[in-house]
Every structure is written in C-alpha cells, then in structure tokens.
Amino acid sequence: MAPALATDWWVPFTQLDDVLVTHVDLVPGETKEQEAWTWLDGEERRRALRFQHTGARRRYVLCRASLRSLLCGTLDCRNQQLALGASEHGKPFATVDGLEAPIAFNVSHSGQHGLIAMAPRGRVGVDVEERAAQRNLDVLIDAVLGPRERADVMAASGRQKLDVFLDLWTLKEALSKAHGLGLSLDVSSFEIPPDIRNGARSGVLWMPGMPEVAWRLTNIGTNRFAAAVAQEEEGP
C-alpha cells in the first residue's frame, strides 16, 4: 500500500461522476505543516522557500503534500517514485518512475480552503475563491464577464452581487484550467450557459471553435467559498 499522511487535514469533499474533489484545510497548524514539508521533493522545497509571504508558502506546502498523498494512494506508488510537472501553460501532470501517469488533476486554493480535483480520464479543472470582499470588483467584472453575465451581476445587490460574480468567475477559471491554456485563454470571450446562471448546479458548454469537445461545468460552492469544476466530455 502507498503511504498516507498521518494528519487528516484533507477530506473528501464531493464526487462528480468519476471526478473526486478533496478539500484541504489551510488553517495554520505547526504539526501538519511540518509533516507536509517531509513530503516535498528538493525542487518543491526550494520553490516553497521563495514565497515571501508565510500564508502563500503554507498554502503551497499543504496543497502539494496533500496532492502527493492522494496521487500515491490512487496510483499505488511511493512518494519517491512520483514526480510532478506542468506544461507550457501550467497544465499539471504526474509521472511514476519517469512514465506519465494516466490521471488528470488540478489544484486551487484561496484563503483557508484548498480543493484538489482528480479524474481517471479527460481534462479537469477546479477553482475556489473564498467569499471575501474583492478589491477592484468593477474592473474584474469588465475584464472576465460577457454582456449577459455582467447584467446578471449588476442586477444583484449587496453581498449577492459579490456571490454572483464569484460563482461565474470560478466556473470560468475552472474551465480555463481544464482547457489547458491558463491565462492565455480570454474568459470574457464565452459565457456560462443560461441554465447555470439561472440556478442549475451543472450544465454543458461548447467553446467557440471547439465543437468536438464538450465541457461539463459544475458549481460546487458553499456559503464559505465559491468553487467550480470543469471536466472534458465527448462532443455531440
């Protein structure tokens, strides 16, 4: 059996067909942070030390260690056999003994919450945003939303305005990460399907110029954080 973290700071959050989403508790804790550090390889430790903000370093270390433990359990390998990499646009992948592993995964964190999505096939993306006041919200609305989405946000008032925006933003970011183009994808060029904008938890979107691929979008947010998962499906 593959090793597991002794401290349970991550727990299963939800299962979406074959996508497992795990929640990582990023609240400071000396014991778990020390244990997480032992799971990192040399390059990951060097990267962690480059973070000037202790909160950013803690989030990276805890999420990375949790990801390694989950992958070792799923792939039935030792931590020493596992290596993690990323494509040119930041799409993550794992190798075991130098061979790319047949698994898709994605990680996101915000404030005290981390999410890890794992799937045995296709592409998958996850995004989480703590439900806290956003600076420059009006600028973000103009930068990432389409006309109908902006109208949805502006029709809301008070705290609901922020919640509507964060729900849309996480859905778009999850899709961007699943797509694999990261920041190079203009998320304002497409809009979230009307059924999701009207309250459905899940729906399907086809990207402009990509009729062969359908993307299943699911809102998995709570009252503590906005969150979404995007998974590749076969086209029509």
Short mmCIF file of C-alpha atoms in Angstrom, two decimals:
data_model
loop_
_atom_site.label_atom_id
_atom_site.label_comp_id
_atom_site.label_asym_id
_atom_site.label_seq_id
_atom_site.Cartn_x
_atom_site.Cartn_y
_atom_site.Cartn_z
CA MET A 1 0.00 0.00 0.00
CA ALA A 2 1.12 3.56 -0.70
CA PRO A 3 1.90 5.78 2.32
CA ALA A 4 -0.68 8.23 3.59
CA LEU A 5 -0.47 11.43 5.54
CA ALA A 6 -0.91 10.76 9.24
CA THR A 7 -2.65 14.07 9.89
CA ASP A 8 -6.10 14.35 8.34
CA TRP A 9 -6.10 17.96 7.17
CA TRP A 10 -7.72 16.97 3.89
CA VAL A 11 -11.04 15.16 3.45
CA PRO A 12 -13.22 14.07 0.50
CA PHE A 13 -15.48 16.96 -0.46
CA THR A 14 -17.67 15.72 -3.33
CA GLN A 15 -17.82 13.12 -6.10
CA LEU A 16 -18.96 14.20 -9.59
CA ASP A 17 -19.27 11.03 -11.68
CA ASP A 18 -15.61 9.95 -11.86
CA VAL A 19 -14.18 13.25 -10.58
CA LEU A 20 -13.20 13.20 -6.92
CA VAL A 21 -12.85 16.59 -5.24
CA THR A 22 -10.91 16.83 -1.97
CA HIS A 23 -10.97 19.75 0.45
CA VAL A 24 -7.67 20.80 2.05
CA ASP A 25 -7.77 22.68 5.37
CA LEU A 26 -5.26 25.54 5.04
CA VAL A 27 -5.67 26.92 8.55
CA PRO A 28 -2.20 27.32 10.14
CA GLY A 29 -1.01 24.33 12.16
CA GLU A 30 2.58 23.54 13.12
CA THR A 31 2.20 19.76 13.19
CA LYS A 32 0.59 19.40 9.80
CA GLU A 33 2.91 21.93 8.20
CA GLN A 34 5.95 20.02 9.47
CA GLU A 35 4.56 16.73 8.18
CA ALA A 36 3.64 18.25 4.83
CA TRP A 37 7.19 19.54 4.40
CA THR A 38 8.57 15.97 4.56
CA TRP A 39 6.51 15.03 1.50
CA LEU A 40 8.05 17.65 -0.78
CA ASP A 41 10.99 16.93 -3.06
CA GLY A 42 14.02 19.19 -3.30
CA GLU A 43 12.69 21.45 -6.04
CA GLU A 44 9.34 21.85 -4.29
CA ARG A 45 11.11 22.85 -1.06
CA ARG A 46 13.19 25.41 -2.93
CA ARG A 47 10.05 26.79 -4.54
CA ALA A 48 8.31 26.98 -1.17
CA LEU A 49 11.20 28.95 0.31
CA ARG A 50 10.91 31.52 -2.47
CA PHE A 51 7.47 32.56 -1.19
CA GLN A 52 7.97 35.74 0.82
CA HIS A 53 4.50 35.60 2.40
CA THR A 54 4.15 32.85 5.01
CA GLY A 55 0.49 32.33 4.14
CA ALA A 56 1.28 31.68 0.48
CA ARG A 57 4.06 29.29 1.49
CA ARG A 58 1.75 27.41 3.86
CA ARG A 59 -0.97 27.04 1.22
CA TYR A 60 1.51 25.74 -1.34
CA VAL A 61 3.12 23.24 1.04
CA LEU A 62 -0.15 21.84 2.41
CA CYS A 63 -1.79 21.53 -1.01
CA ARG A 64 1.30 19.99 -2.58
CA ALA A 65 1.71 17.40 0.16
CA SER A 66 -1.99 16.53 0.02
CA LEU A 67 -1.80 16.15 -3.75
CA ARG A 68 1.22 13.86 -3.45
CA SER A 69 -0.51 11.68 -0.86
CA LEU A 70 -3.68 11.43 -2.94
CA LEU A 71 -1.74 10.56 -6.10
CA CYS A 72 0.35 7.95 -4.30
CA GLY A 73 -2.82 6.31 -3.00
CA THR A 74 -4.54 6.39 -6.39
CA LEU A 75 -1.52 5.28 -8.43
CA ASP A 76 -0.30 2.82 -5.76
CA CYS A 77 3.23 4.18 -5.75
CA ARG A 78 5.73 5.52 -3.24
CA ASN A 79 6.26 9.24 -2.89
CA GLN A 80 9.86 8.82 -4.06
CA GLN A 81 8.61 7.35 -7.36
CA LEU A 82 6.28 10.30 -8.02
CA ALA A 83 7.26 13.45 -9.88
CA LEU A 84 5.02 16.39 -10.72
CA GLY A 85 5.36 18.69 -13.71
CA ALA A 86 3.44 21.25 -15.73
CA SER A 87 3.00 22.05 -19.41
CA GLU A 88 3.99 25.34 -21.03
CA HIS A 89 0.66 26.88 -19.98
CA GLY A 90 0.73 25.40 -16.48
CA LYS A 91 -1.33 22.24 -17.01
CA PRO A 92 -0.15 19.76 -14.32
CA PHE A 93 0.82 16.14 -14.89
CA ALA A 94 2.36 13.34 -12.85
CA THR A 95 4.95 10.70 -13.68
CA VAL A 96 5.76 7.47 -11.85
CA ASP A 97 9.29 6.19 -12.40
CA GLY A 98 9.55 8.57 -15.35
CA LEU A 99 6.36 7.43 -17.11
CA GLU A 100 3.38 9.77 -17.36
CA ALA A 101 0.54 8.55 -15.16
CA PRO A 102 -2.98 8.03 -16.60
CA ILE A 103 -4.67 10.57 -14.35
CA ALA A 104 -5.87 14.16 -14.61
CA PHE A 105 -5.78 16.53 -11.66
CA ASN A 106 -5.93 20.18 -10.77
CA VAL A 107 -5.41 22.23 -7.61
CA SER A 108 -6.78 25.57 -6.42
CA HIS A 109 -6.61 27.42 -3.12
CA SER A 110 -7.93 30.62 -1.60
CA GLY A 111 -7.68 31.79 1.98
CA GLN A 112 -8.23 28.82 4.28
CA HIS A 113 -9.54 26.49 1.59
CA GLY A 114 -7.84 24.27 -0.97
CA LEU A 115 -9.50 21.97 -3.49
CA ILE A 116 -7.95 19.11 -5.46
CA ALA A 117 -9.87 17.54 -8.38
CA MET A 118 -8.78 14.16 -9.75
CA ALA A 119 -10.17 12.15 -12.67
CA PRO A 120 -9.04 8.98 -14.47
CA ARG A 121 -9.73 10.40 -17.93
CA GLY A 122 -10.08 13.60 -19.91
CA ARG A 123 -9.12 17.04 -18.71
CA VAL A 124 -10.28 18.52 -15.43
CA GLY A 125 -10.02 21.91 -13.76
CA VAL A 126 -11.05 23.26 -10.36
CA ASP A 127 -11.19 26.75 -8.92
CA VAL A 128 -12.04 28.10 -5.47
CA GLU A 129 -12.43 31.66 -4.20
CA GLU A 130 -13.09 32.47 -0.57
CA ARG A 131 -16.25 34.56 -0.22
CA ALA A 132 -14.43 37.70 0.91
CA ALA A 133 -14.69 41.24 -0.41
CA GLN A 134 -12.81 41.63 -3.68
CA ARG A 135 -10.82 44.74 -4.44
CA ASN A 136 -11.44 46.30 -7.86
CA LEU A 137 -14.59 44.24 -8.33
CA ASP A 138 -15.88 46.55 -11.07
CA VAL A 139 -12.61 46.14 -13.01
CA LEU A 140 -12.81 42.35 -12.69
CA ILE A 141 -16.44 42.33 -13.84
CA ASP A 142 -15.50 44.16 -17.04
CA ALA A 143 -12.40 42.02 -17.62
CA VAL A 144 -13.78 38.48 -17.24
CA LEU A 145 -17.53 38.56 -17.89
CA GLY A 146 -19.62 38.73 -21.05
CA PRO A 147 -22.56 41.14 -21.55
CA ARG A 148 -25.30 38.88 -20.14
CA GLU A 149 -23.10 37.83 -17.23
CA ARG A 150 -22.36 41.46 -16.39
CA ALA A 151 -26.09 42.15 -16.46
CA ASP A 152 -26.67 39.29 -14.01
CA VAL A 153 -24.12 40.71 -11.58
CA MET A 154 -25.35 44.29 -11.86
CA ALA A 155 -28.94 43.13 -11.25
CA ALA A 156 -27.87 41.79 -7.85
CA SER A 157 -27.36 43.98 -4.81
CA GLY A 158 -25.32 43.97 -1.63
CA ARG A 159 -23.47 40.75 -0.79
CA GLN A 160 -25.38 38.88 -3.50
CA LYS A 161 -23.56 40.91 -6.16
CA LEU A 162 -20.22 39.53 -4.99
CA ASP A 163 -21.59 35.99 -4.72
CA VAL A 164 -22.97 36.04 -8.28
CA PHE A 165 -19.66 37.33 -9.61
CA LEU A 166 -17.59 34.75 -7.72
CA ASP A 167 -19.79 31.89 -8.91
CA LEU A 168 -19.31 32.99 -12.53
CA TRP A 169 -15.61 33.65 -12.07
CA THR A 170 -14.85 30.24 -10.56
CA LEU A 171 -16.78 28.47 -13.33
CA LYS A 172 -14.74 30.33 -15.94
CA GLU A 173 -11.44 29.78 -14.17
CA ALA A 174 -12.12 26.06 -13.75
CA LEU A 175 -12.81 25.80 -17.48
CA SER A 176 -9.70 27.80 -18.31
CA LYS A 177 -7.57 25.47 -16.20
CA ALA A 178 -9.19 22.33 -17.62
CA HIS A 179 -8.73 23.62 -21.17
CA GLY A 180 -5.00 23.87 -20.51
CA LEU A 181 -4.36 27.37 -21.84
CA GLY A 182 -4.47 29.09 -18.47
CA LEU A 183 -4.13 32.87 -18.57
CA SER A 184 -3.79 32.84 -22.37
CA LEU A 185 -7.50 31.97 -22.68
CA ASP A 186 -9.75 35.05 -22.84
CA VAL A 187 -12.52 34.05 -20.44
CA SER A 188 -14.61 37.06 -21.47
CA SER A 189 -14.97 35.52 -24.95
CA PHE A 190 -17.54 32.95 -23.76
CA GLU A 191 -20.44 32.98 -21.32
CA ILE A 192 -21.63 30.45 -18.77
CA PRO A 193 -24.77 28.62 -20.03
CA PRO A 194 -28.08 30.25 -19.05
CA ASP A 195 -29.29 27.23 -17.05
CA ILE A 196 -26.33 27.55 -14.67
CA ARG A 197 -26.69 31.32 -14.48
CA ASN A 198 -30.33 30.75 -13.54
CA GLY A 199 -29.52 28.43 -10.66
CA ALA A 200 -28.73 24.97 -12.04
CA ARG A 201 -25.73 23.38 -10.37
CA SER A 202 -24.42 21.80 -13.57
CA GLY A 203 -24.53 22.25 -17.33
CA VAL A 204 -22.61 21.70 -20.57
CA LEU A 205 -20.70 24.29 -22.59
CA TRP A 206 -19.10 24.10 -26.04
CA MET A 207 -16.23 26.50 -26.58
CA PRO A 208 -16.21 28.68 -29.72
CA GLY A 209 -14.14 26.95 -32.39
CA MET A 210 -14.05 23.63 -30.50
CA PRO A 211 -17.25 21.77 -31.46
CA GLU A 212 -15.63 18.38 -30.86
CA VAL A 213 -15.27 18.92 -27.10
CA ALA A 214 -18.00 19.49 -24.53
CA TRP A 215 -17.23 20.73 -21.05
CA ARG A 216 -19.28 19.75 -18.01
CA LEU A 217 -19.37 22.69 -15.61
CA THR A 218 -20.49 22.18 -12.01
CA ASN A 219 -20.93 24.77 -9.30
CA ILE A 220 -19.74 23.17 -6.03
CA GLY A 221 -19.63 26.34 -3.95
CA THR A 222 -20.75 26.68 -0.33
CA ASN A 223 -21.55 29.65 1.90
CA ARG A 224 -17.83 29.74 2.81
CA PHE A 225 -16.38 29.75 -0.70
CA ALA A 226 -17.30 29.84 -4.37
CA ALA A 227 -15.98 26.85 -6.29
CA ALA A 228 -16.43 25.04 -9.59
CA VAL A 229 -15.23 22.01 -11.52
CA ALA A 230 -14.88 21.69 -15.29
CA GLN A 231 -14.45 18.30 -16.94
CA GLU A 232 -13.96 17.36 -20.57
CA GLU A 233 -16.71 15.29 -22.17
CA GLU A 234 -17.13 13.90 -25.65
CA GLY A 235 -18.72 16.23 -28.16
CA PRO A 236 -22.02 15.62 -29.99
#
